[in-house]
């Protein structure tokens, strides 16, 4: 049977995340982009499938580089609606400690489906909660990712510094260092895929300076180096965190990162708000990545990430929605809109263009995950694509389709392709009982809060 060659023909507009002219569309074969066509060009060989994209704006699949899937169960919970990070965490930790495998599976499915509907094709999740009975949390997430046909960087998070030793998390949520390292090694050997087209990848992700020991940070860096996987953590999110590092370690956050062997190109950091000019220069020289989470940073009043300073210094830069208890959505196209607006407050309208921000959400985010096969539309890249229509009332009267996605508030993709396969068609996830999922997830959320 001959391979299917699909021409996505003559889109309304197309953003490639590079300089290629793709106004004639693109050709997909065996899950990969095999031709990018300039305006007026025809495919070089016959195509046995043609998708007329004249009503669609095509983007590379959006890439979310920081999330906590489990937090979809604690969205908009009244006791934490008006709290900043540290009290927010201390209020939520005891609730999250009641998480079960069944609830995690539902929470992950909701987060991934919501991301997928927003045009996201690859997601990084930072899961660091392993209470009794949830030792196989990452295995649960692997199954959910495979079910929805998405790509994921699942990070094996950890917390090893509990309240009794001066950390923030309650004791029932922390694990011993050797348990963390043994499970990390198991997950890498069992699930981590390498090379172009990888669906599941694993990274190591001690949670934050205030919830893990320096020993687990150093040991994780050594293990990541030995097994060639990436490193992820929260850093410089709030001034409280900076104060904690100064008091406990006698170091500012970047000095602490350096002291435990994390300042390098293997690492990407969530938030990265409170850096001084010297620290920004050091992060850039090290090729370390920063994931900007604008909605969460506004929700918790944490501050504004210095995006242009970081990228000018040489740091890699991408976007993430962060956990759904501090966003409280899992929507990548809306997150790009938030990034556009909050960064304009810092740098002005001229520097922060829709194209720059969409670049962060695609090619920039791919660089944080160490991937060169996704995040742009070019020959040889994976056929991961998000297609949006501009036929709703909110877009009426708009003139530039690419800008309209962000300025007019696009929030849902019409079609999403991953590895050449349609995963969203006519705004619906293929094969997903969305009403049933919402009912089950809502019940699980109520039970988690009630402790039943």
Short mmCIF file of C-alpha atoms in Angstrom, two decimals:
data_model
loop_
_atom_site.label_atom_id
_atom_site.label_comp_id
_atom_site.label_asym_id
_atom_site.label_seq_id
_atom_site.Cartn_x
_atom_site.Cartn_y
_atom_site.Cartn_z
CA UNK A 1 0.00 0.00 0.00
CA UNK A 2 1.56 3.34 -1.01
CA UNK A 3 2.34 5.85 1.72
CA UNK A 4 -0.20 8.61 2.19
CA UNK A 5 1.07 12.00 1.04
CA UNK A 6 -1.10 14.79 2.40
CA UNK A 7 -1.00 18.34 1.11
CA UNK A 8 -2.26 20.94 3.56
CA UNK A 9 -3.02 23.40 0.82
CA UNK A 10 -2.93 27.20 0.66
CA UNK A 11 -3.59 28.18 4.29
CA UNK A 12 -5.19 31.49 5.21
CA UNK A 13 -1.89 32.20 6.99
CA UNK A 14 1.01 30.13 8.29
CA UNK A 15 3.62 30.75 10.98
CA UNK A 16 6.67 28.55 10.46
CA UNK A 17 8.88 29.76 13.37
CA UNK A 18 11.63 30.34 10.79
CA UNK A 19 12.12 32.36 7.60
CA UNK A 20 10.56 29.87 5.17
CA UNK A 21 7.80 30.92 2.81
CA UNK A 22 5.05 28.33 3.36
CA UNK A 23 2.10 30.19 1.88
CA UNK A 24 1.45 27.32 -0.53
CA UNK A 25 1.17 24.91 2.42
CA UNK A 26 3.11 21.78 3.27
CA UNK A 27 3.22 18.10 2.41
CA UNK A 28 3.21 15.41 5.12
CA UNK A 29 4.31 11.82 4.63
CA UNK A 30 5.05 9.12 7.23
CA UNK A 31 4.49 11.58 10.05
CA UNK A 32 7.09 14.05 8.80
CA UNK A 33 6.99 17.29 6.81
CA UNK A 34 8.52 16.44 3.42
CA UNK A 35 7.82 19.66 1.48
CA UNK A 36 7.25 23.30 2.38
CA UNK A 37 5.65 25.18 -0.49
CA UNK A 38 6.02 28.87 -1.26
CA UNK A 39 3.08 30.88 -2.57
CA UNK A 40 1.89 29.42 -5.88
CA UNK A 41 4.06 26.29 -5.64
CA UNK A 42 2.69 22.78 -6.25
CA UNK A 43 3.91 19.57 -4.58
CA UNK A 44 6.77 17.89 -6.46
CA UNK A 45 4.88 14.57 -6.63
CA UNK A 46 1.20 13.62 -6.54
CA UNK A 47 -0.60 13.71 -3.17
CA UNK A 48 -3.33 11.15 -2.46
CA UNK A 49 -4.90 13.39 0.18
CA UNK A 50 -5.47 17.14 0.10
CA UNK A 51 -6.69 19.26 3.01
CA UNK A 52 -7.93 22.66 1.90
CA UNK A 53 -6.58 25.02 4.59
CA UNK A 54 -7.89 28.28 3.14
CA UNK A 55 -9.91 28.94 6.32
CA UNK A 56 -7.11 27.95 8.69
CA UNK A 57 -4.11 29.61 10.30
CA UNK A 58 -1.41 26.95 10.64
CA UNK A 59 1.16 26.94 13.45
CA UNK A 60 3.74 24.40 14.53
CA UNK A 61 2.21 22.42 17.40
CA UNK A 62 2.55 24.51 20.56
CA UNK A 63 4.92 23.14 23.23
CA UNK A 64 4.20 23.51 26.94
CA UNK A 65 7.39 23.28 28.99
CA UNK A 66 6.08 23.42 32.57
CA UNK A 67 2.91 22.04 34.12
CA UNK A 68 1.59 20.09 37.10
CA UNK A 69 -1.19 17.93 35.64
CA UNK A 70 -2.47 16.80 39.05
CA UNK A 71 -3.40 20.38 39.97
CA UNK A 72 -6.43 20.39 37.66
CA UNK A 73 -8.21 18.87 40.68
CA UNK A 74 -7.70 22.02 42.79
CA UNK A 75 -8.56 24.86 40.44
CA UNK A 76 -10.10 28.05 41.83
CA UNK A 77 -10.28 26.66 45.38
CA UNK A 78 -11.52 29.48 47.61
CA UNK A 79 -8.95 29.19 50.46
CA UNK A 80 -6.03 29.88 48.08
CA UNK A 81 -7.59 32.24 45.53
CA UNK A 82 -5.92 35.31 47.09
CA UNK A 83 -2.68 33.81 48.43
CA UNK A 84 0.91 34.29 47.18
CA UNK A 85 3.18 31.29 46.58
CA UNK A 86 4.40 30.17 50.02
CA UNK A 87 1.05 30.28 51.86
CA UNK A 88 -0.67 28.98 48.72
CA UNK A 89 1.62 25.93 48.80
CA UNK A 90 1.31 25.32 52.54
CA UNK A 91 -2.50 25.41 52.28
CA UNK A 92 -2.58 23.03 49.30
CA UNK A 93 0.11 20.49 50.26
CA UNK A 94 -2.15 18.54 52.70
CA UNK A 95 -4.89 18.34 50.05
CA UNK A 96 -2.48 17.16 47.36
CA UNK A 97 -1.06 14.55 49.75
CA UNK A 98 -4.39 12.68 49.36
CA UNK A 99 -3.81 12.11 45.64
CA UNK A 100 -4.43 8.55 44.35
CA UNK A 101 -3.48 6.84 41.06
CA UNK A 102 -7.08 7.06 39.83
CA UNK A 103 -7.33 10.76 40.58
CA UNK A 104 -3.93 11.44 38.99
CA UNK A 105 -5.00 9.61 35.81
CA UNK A 106 -8.15 11.74 35.55
CA UNK A 107 -6.28 14.96 36.33
CA UNK A 108 -3.61 14.19 33.73
CA UNK A 109 -6.20 13.33 31.09
CA UNK A 110 -8.03 16.60 31.68
CA UNK A 111 -4.81 18.63 31.52
CA UNK A 112 -3.64 16.91 28.33
CA UNK A 113 -7.02 17.13 26.61
CA UNK A 114 -7.28 20.82 27.46
CA UNK A 115 -3.77 21.43 26.15
CA UNK A 116 -4.49 19.46 22.98
CA UNK A 117 -7.63 21.49 22.29
CA UNK A 118 -5.56 24.67 22.63
CA UNK A 119 -3.17 23.59 19.87
CA UNK A 120 -0.52 22.01 22.12
CA UNK A 121 1.12 18.83 20.84
CA UNK A 122 3.97 18.33 23.37
CA UNK A 123 3.79 18.91 27.12
CA UNK A 124 6.32 18.76 29.94
CA UNK A 125 4.89 17.83 33.32
CA UNK A 126 6.60 18.32 36.67
CA UNK A 127 5.22 15.70 39.05
CA UNK A 128 6.84 15.70 42.49
CA UNK A 129 4.15 14.16 44.76
CA UNK A 130 4.59 10.49 45.67
CA UNK A 131 2.54 9.83 48.83
CA UNK A 132 1.93 6.22 49.92
CA UNK A 133 0.09 4.39 47.16
CA UNK A 134 1.25 6.77 44.43
CA UNK A 135 4.79 5.48 43.99
CA UNK A 136 4.11 4.80 40.28
CA UNK A 137 2.77 8.26 39.45
CA UNK A 138 4.90 8.69 36.32
CA UNK A 139 3.82 5.28 34.99
CA UNK A 140 0.20 6.45 35.35
CA UNK A 141 1.01 9.56 33.33
CA UNK A 142 2.77 7.58 30.59
CA UNK A 143 -0.42 5.62 29.94
CA UNK A 144 -2.51 8.79 29.73
CA UNK A 145 -0.12 10.47 27.28
CA UNK A 146 -0.17 7.39 25.06
CA UNK A 147 -3.97 7.24 25.19
CA UNK A 148 -4.26 10.79 23.84
CA UNK A 149 -1.47 10.35 21.29
CA UNK A 150 0.50 13.39 22.45
CA UNK A 151 4.21 13.82 23.13
CA UNK A 152 5.45 14.45 26.65
CA UNK A 153 8.53 15.17 28.70
CA UNK A 154 7.53 13.63 32.02
CA UNK A 155 9.84 14.87 34.75
CA UNK A 156 10.43 12.71 37.80
CA UNK A 157 10.05 15.34 40.47
CA UNK A 158 10.91 14.92 44.12
CA UNK A 159 10.65 16.48 47.55
CA UNK A 160 13.13 15.41 50.24
CA UNK A 161 13.16 18.39 52.63
CA UNK A 162 10.10 18.28 54.88
CA UNK A 163 8.78 20.66 57.54
CA UNK A 164 10.66 19.02 60.39
CA UNK A 165 13.97 19.76 58.64
CA UNK A 166 13.12 23.34 57.69
CA UNK A 167 11.43 22.79 54.32
CA UNK A 168 7.91 23.73 53.24
CA UNK A 169 6.26 20.35 52.42
CA UNK A 170 4.56 18.21 55.09
CA UNK A 171 6.46 15.04 55.99
CA UNK A 172 3.98 12.65 54.32
CA UNK A 173 4.89 14.15 50.93
CA UNK A 174 8.70 13.72 51.11
CA UNK A 175 10.80 10.73 50.06
CA UNK A 176 14.25 9.44 50.96
CA UNK A 177 17.03 10.33 48.53
CA UNK A 178 17.83 6.75 47.51
CA UNK A 179 14.17 5.99 46.77
CA UNK A 180 14.07 9.05 44.49
CA UNK A 181 17.25 8.12 42.64
CA UNK A 182 16.33 4.45 42.22
CA UNK A 183 12.92 5.34 40.76
CA UNK A 184 14.46 7.99 38.53
CA UNK A 185 16.84 5.42 37.07
CA UNK A 186 14.01 2.90 36.59
CA UNK A 187 11.83 5.40 34.73
CA UNK A 188 14.63 6.48 32.39
CA UNK A 189 15.46 2.89 31.47
CA UNK A 190 11.81 1.92 31.06
CA UNK A 191 10.35 4.89 29.18
CA UNK A 192 12.86 7.43 27.87
CA UNK A 193 12.87 7.53 24.07
CA UNK A 194 15.68 9.16 22.12
CA UNK A 195 15.93 10.66 18.67
CA UNK A 196 13.48 12.27 16.28
CA UNK A 197 9.83 11.49 16.79
CA UNK A 198 10.16 10.46 20.45
CA UNK A 199 6.80 10.31 22.19
CA UNK A 200 7.78 9.85 25.85
CA UNK A 201 10.88 11.33 27.44
CA UNK A 202 11.94 11.50 31.09
CA UNK A 203 13.83 14.26 32.91
CA UNK A 204 14.89 14.62 36.54
CA UNK A 205 13.22 17.39 38.50
CA UNK A 206 13.83 17.96 42.22
CA UNK A 207 11.02 20.37 43.04
CA UNK A 208 12.56 23.59 44.40
CA UNK A 209 15.25 24.94 46.76
CA UNK A 210 12.73 24.99 49.63
CA UNK A 211 11.56 21.37 49.23
CA UNK A 212 14.68 19.32 48.42
CA UNK A 213 18.14 18.94 49.92
CA UNK A 214 21.35 20.02 48.16
CA UNK A 215 22.35 16.36 48.23
CA UNK A 216 19.43 15.26 46.04
CA UNK A 217 20.09 18.20 43.69
CA UNK A 218 23.73 17.16 43.25
CA UNK A 219 22.94 13.45 42.93
CA UNK A 220 20.23 14.16 40.34
CA UNK A 221 22.67 16.24 38.29
CA UNK A 222 25.20 13.40 38.37
CA UNK A 223 22.58 10.85 37.33
CA UNK A 224 21.27 13.07 34.53
CA UNK A 225 24.79 13.53 33.23
CA UNK A 226 25.50 9.79 33.40
CA UNK A 227 22.25 8.78 31.64
CA UNK A 228 22.08 11.83 29.32
CA UNK A 229 18.69 13.24 30.29
CA UNK A 230 17.61 16.77 31.12
CA UNK A 231 17.19 18.56 34.45
CA UNK A 232 14.29 20.72 35.56
CA UNK A 233 13.33 22.67 38.69
CA UNK A 234 11.59 25.82 39.91
CA UNK A 235 13.95 28.73 40.50
CA UNK A 236 13.77 32.45 41.30
CA UNK A 237 9.98 32.47 41.28
CA UNK A 238 9.51 34.73 44.30
CA UNK A 239 11.48 36.93 46.68
CA UNK A 240 10.49 34.53 49.50
CA UNK A 241 12.47 31.84 47.70
CA UNK A 242 15.47 34.14 47.38
CA UNK A 243 15.31 34.88 51.12
CA UNK A 244 15.04 31.14 51.88
CA UNK A 245 18.19 30.39 49.86
CA UNK A 246 20.13 33.20 51.54
CA UNK A 247 19.10 32.07 55.00
CA UNK A 248 19.53 28.32 54.52
CA UNK A 249 22.47 28.12 52.08
CA UNK A 250 24.03 31.57 52.35
CA UNK A 251 23.65 31.81 48.56
CA UNK A 252 21.42 33.55 46.03
CA UNK A 253 19.45 31.25 43.73
CA UNK A 254 21.88 31.10 40.79
CA UNK A 255 24.88 30.63 43.09
CA UNK A 256 22.97 27.76 44.72
CA UNK A 257 22.18 26.28 41.31
CA UNK A 258 25.88 26.45 40.43
CA UNK A 259 26.93 24.92 43.75
CA UNK A 260 24.92 21.75 43.10
CA UNK A 261 26.11 21.30 39.50
CA UNK A 262 23.02 22.52 37.70
CA UNK A 263 24.24 25.61 35.85
CA UNK A 264 24.52 24.29 32.30
CA UNK A 265 22.75 23.51 29.01
CA UNK A 266 21.09 20.35 30.38
CA UNK A 267 18.92 22.46 32.72
CA UNK A 268 15.71 24.39 32.17
CA UNK A 269 14.12 26.39 34.96
CA UNK A 270 10.49 27.25 35.63
CA UNK A 271 9.72 30.96 36.23
CA UNK A 272 13.14 32.65 36.41
CA UNK A 273 11.86 36.04 37.57
CA UNK A 274 14.20 37.40 40.23
CA UNK A 275 17.68 37.50 38.67
CA UNK A 276 20.18 40.36 38.80
CA UNK A 277 22.22 41.34 35.68
CA UNK A 278 25.20 39.19 36.69
CA UNK A 279 22.97 36.15 37.16
CA UNK A 280 21.30 36.70 33.81
CA UNK A 281 24.73 36.83 32.14
CA UNK A 282 25.79 33.60 33.86
CA UNK A 283 22.59 31.79 32.83
CA UNK A 284 23.12 32.93 29.25
CA UNK A 285 26.77 31.86 29.18
CA UNK A 286 25.77 28.45 30.55
CA UNK A 287 23.04 28.00 27.91
CA UNK A 288 20.48 27.29 30.62
CA UNK A 289 16.81 27.46 29.66
CA UNK A 290 13.98 29.47 31.23
CA UNK A 291 10.28 28.61 31.03
CA UNK A 292 8.12 31.72 31.34
CA UNK A 293 4.75 31.09 33.05
CA UNK A 294 2.95 34.44 32.75
CA UNK A 295 -0.53 33.49 34.00
CA UNK A 296 0.79 31.82 37.14
CA UNK A 297 3.21 34.67 37.81
CA UNK A 298 0.33 37.17 37.61
CA UNK A 299 -2.08 34.99 39.59
CA UNK A 300 0.38 34.61 42.51
CA UNK A 301 1.77 38.16 42.08
CA UNK A 302 5.28 36.73 41.76
CA UNK A 303 6.73 39.21 39.23
CA UNK A 304 7.61 39.50 35.54
CA UNK A 305 10.26 37.30 33.93
CA UNK A 306 13.05 39.34 32.22
CA UNK A 307 12.59 37.63 28.84
CA UNK A 308 14.60 39.85 26.50
CA UNK A 309 17.46 40.27 28.97
CA UNK A 310 17.69 36.48 29.25
CA UNK A 311 17.53 35.77 25.51
CA UNK A 312 19.96 38.60 24.71
CA UNK A 313 22.37 36.99 27.18
CA UNK A 314 22.08 33.63 25.40
CA UNK A 315 19.60 31.77 27.60
CA UNK A 316 17.09 29.46 25.92
CA UNK A 317 13.50 30.62 26.39
CA UNK A 318 10.05 29.05 26.13
CA UNK A 319 6.57 29.09 27.63
CA UNK A 320 4.59 26.99 30.08
CA UNK A 321 1.10 27.10 31.53
CA UNK A 322 2.28 25.99 35.00
CA UNK A 323 0.07 24.00 37.32
CA UNK A 324 -3.67 24.34 36.99
CA UNK A 325 -4.02 25.53 40.56
CA UNK A 326 -2.10 28.72 39.82
CA UNK A 327 -3.15 29.45 36.25
CA UNK A 328 -5.96 27.98 36.49
CA UNK A 329 -6.20 26.79 32.89
CA UNK A 330 -4.15 24.49 30.66
CA UNK A 331 -4.36 26.51 27.46
CA UNK A 332 -1.19 27.20 25.48
CA UNK A 333 -2.57 29.67 22.94
CA UNK A 334 -4.04 31.77 25.77
CA UNK A 335 -0.71 31.51 27.59
CA UNK A 336 1.02 33.00 24.55
CA UNK A 337 -1.45 35.88 24.67
CA UNK A 338 -0.66 36.48 28.34
CA UNK A 339 3.07 36.41 27.56
CA UNK A 340 2.58 39.03 24.85
CA UNK A 341 0.81 41.40 27.20
CA UNK A 342 2.86 41.02 30.38
CA UNK A 343 6.15 41.26 28.46
CA UNK A 344 4.97 44.44 26.73
CA UNK A 345 4.58 45.96 30.20
CA UNK A 346 8.27 45.30 30.75
CA UNK A 347 9.78 45.91 27.31
CA UNK A 348 7.30 47.94 25.28
CA UNK A 349 5.05 47.15 22.32
CA UNK A 350 7.72 47.37 19.61
CA UNK A 351 9.94 44.59 20.99
CA UNK A 352 7.29 42.05 21.96
CA UNK A 353 5.55 41.06 18.73
CA UNK A 354 3.04 38.22 18.23
CA UNK A 355 5.66 36.46 16.07
CA UNK A 356 8.29 36.63 18.79
CA UNK A 357 5.90 35.19 21.37
CA UNK A 358 4.68 32.42 19.05
CA UNK A 359 8.36 31.63 18.50
CA UNK A 360 8.77 31.19 22.25
CA UNK A 361 5.74 28.86 22.33
CA UNK A 362 7.12 26.66 19.53
CA UNK A 363 10.81 26.60 18.58
CA UNK A 364 11.88 28.24 21.84
CA UNK A 365 10.00 25.73 23.95
CA UNK A 366 11.40 22.86 21.87
CA UNK A 367 14.92 24.08 22.67
CA UNK A 368 14.19 23.87 26.41
CA UNK A 369 13.36 20.19 25.98
CA UNK A 370 16.48 19.59 23.89
CA UNK A 371 14.47 18.83 20.77
CA UNK A 372 15.21 19.91 17.21
CA UNK A 373 12.56 17.75 15.50
CA UNK A 374 9.53 19.76 16.65
CA UNK A 375 8.59 23.41 17.11
CA UNK A 376 8.87 24.64 13.52
CA UNK A 377 7.55 23.99 10.04
CA UNK A 378 10.42 22.80 7.86
CA UNK A 379 11.38 19.73 5.81
CA UNK A 380 12.35 16.83 8.08
CA UNK A 381 10.48 18.10 11.13
CA UNK A 382 7.68 16.11 12.76
CA UNK A 383 4.23 16.85 11.35
CA UNK A 384 2.96 18.37 14.60
CA UNK A 385 0.58 21.16 13.62
CA UNK A 386 -2.14 23.34 15.14
CA UNK A 387 -4.81 24.80 12.86
CA UNK A 388 -7.07 27.63 13.98
CA UNK A 389 -10.14 29.12 12.32
CA UNK A 390 -10.98 32.82 12.55
CA UNK A 391 -14.71 32.48 11.97
CA UNK A 392 -16.01 33.35 15.45
CA UNK A 393 -17.45 36.70 16.47
CA UNK A 394 -14.29 37.68 18.35
CA UNK A 395 -12.28 37.66 15.10
CA UNK A 396 -14.75 39.62 12.98
CA UNK A 397 -13.04 42.71 11.60
CA UNK A 398 -9.51 41.40 12.17
CA UNK A 399 -7.01 41.84 9.33
CA UNK A 400 -3.71 40.13 10.18
CA UNK A 401 -4.49 36.44 10.88
CA UNK A 402 -1.31 35.67 12.87
CA UNK A 403 -1.74 38.68 15.15
CA UNK A 404 -5.47 37.98 15.47
CA UNK A 405 -4.78 34.64 17.17
CA UNK A 406 -3.29 36.45 20.16
CA UNK A 407 -4.87 39.89 20.03
CA UNK A 408 -8.42 38.62 19.53
CA UNK A 409 -8.02 35.80 22.03
CA UNK A 410 -8.04 32.47 20.17
CA UNK A 411 -8.56 29.75 22.75
CA UNK A 412 -9.32 26.58 20.81
CA UNK A 413 -7.80 24.88 17.79
CA UNK A 414 -10.07 23.55 15.05
CA UNK A 415 -7.63 20.79 14.09
CA UNK A 416 -4.45 19.37 15.61
CA UNK A 417 -2.07 16.93 13.96
CA UNK A 418 0.64 14.97 15.80
CA UNK A 419 3.10 12.86 13.84
CA UNK A 420 0.91 13.15 10.77
CA UNK A 421 -2.25 11.93 12.53
CA UNK A 422 -5.26 14.11 13.26
CA UNK A 423 -5.86 14.17 17.02
CA UNK A 424 -8.36 17.05 17.02
CA UNK A 425 -10.98 17.35 14.26
CA UNK A 426 -13.63 20.09 14.17
CA UNK A 427 -12.61 21.21 17.64
CA UNK A 428 -13.09 17.76 19.23
CA UNK A 429 -10.48 15.30 20.52
CA UNK A 430 -10.74 12.14 18.46
CA UNK A 431 -12.16 9.23 20.47
CA UNK A 432 -12.58 11.17 23.72
CA UNK A 433 -15.82 11.16 25.75
CA UNK A 434 -15.40 14.71 26.99
CA UNK A 435 -18.68 14.87 28.95
CA UNK A 436 -17.87 11.63 30.76
CA UNK A 437 -14.34 12.83 31.53
CA UNK A 438 -15.63 16.11 32.98
CA UNK A 439 -18.15 14.27 35.17
CA UNK A 440 -15.56 11.81 36.52
CA UNK A 441 -12.92 14.49 37.03
CA UNK A 442 -15.31 16.87 38.78
CA UNK A 443 -16.34 14.14 41.20
CA UNK A 444 -12.68 13.28 41.89
CA UNK A 445 -11.95 16.95 42.56
CA UNK A 446 -14.77 17.17 45.11
CA UNK A 447 -13.57 14.00 46.81
CA UNK A 448 -9.98 15.24 47.01
CA UNK A 449 -11.00 18.46 48.74
CA UNK A 450 -13.37 16.62 51.09
CA UNK A 451 -10.78 13.96 51.90
CA UNK A 452 -13.13 11.11 50.96
#
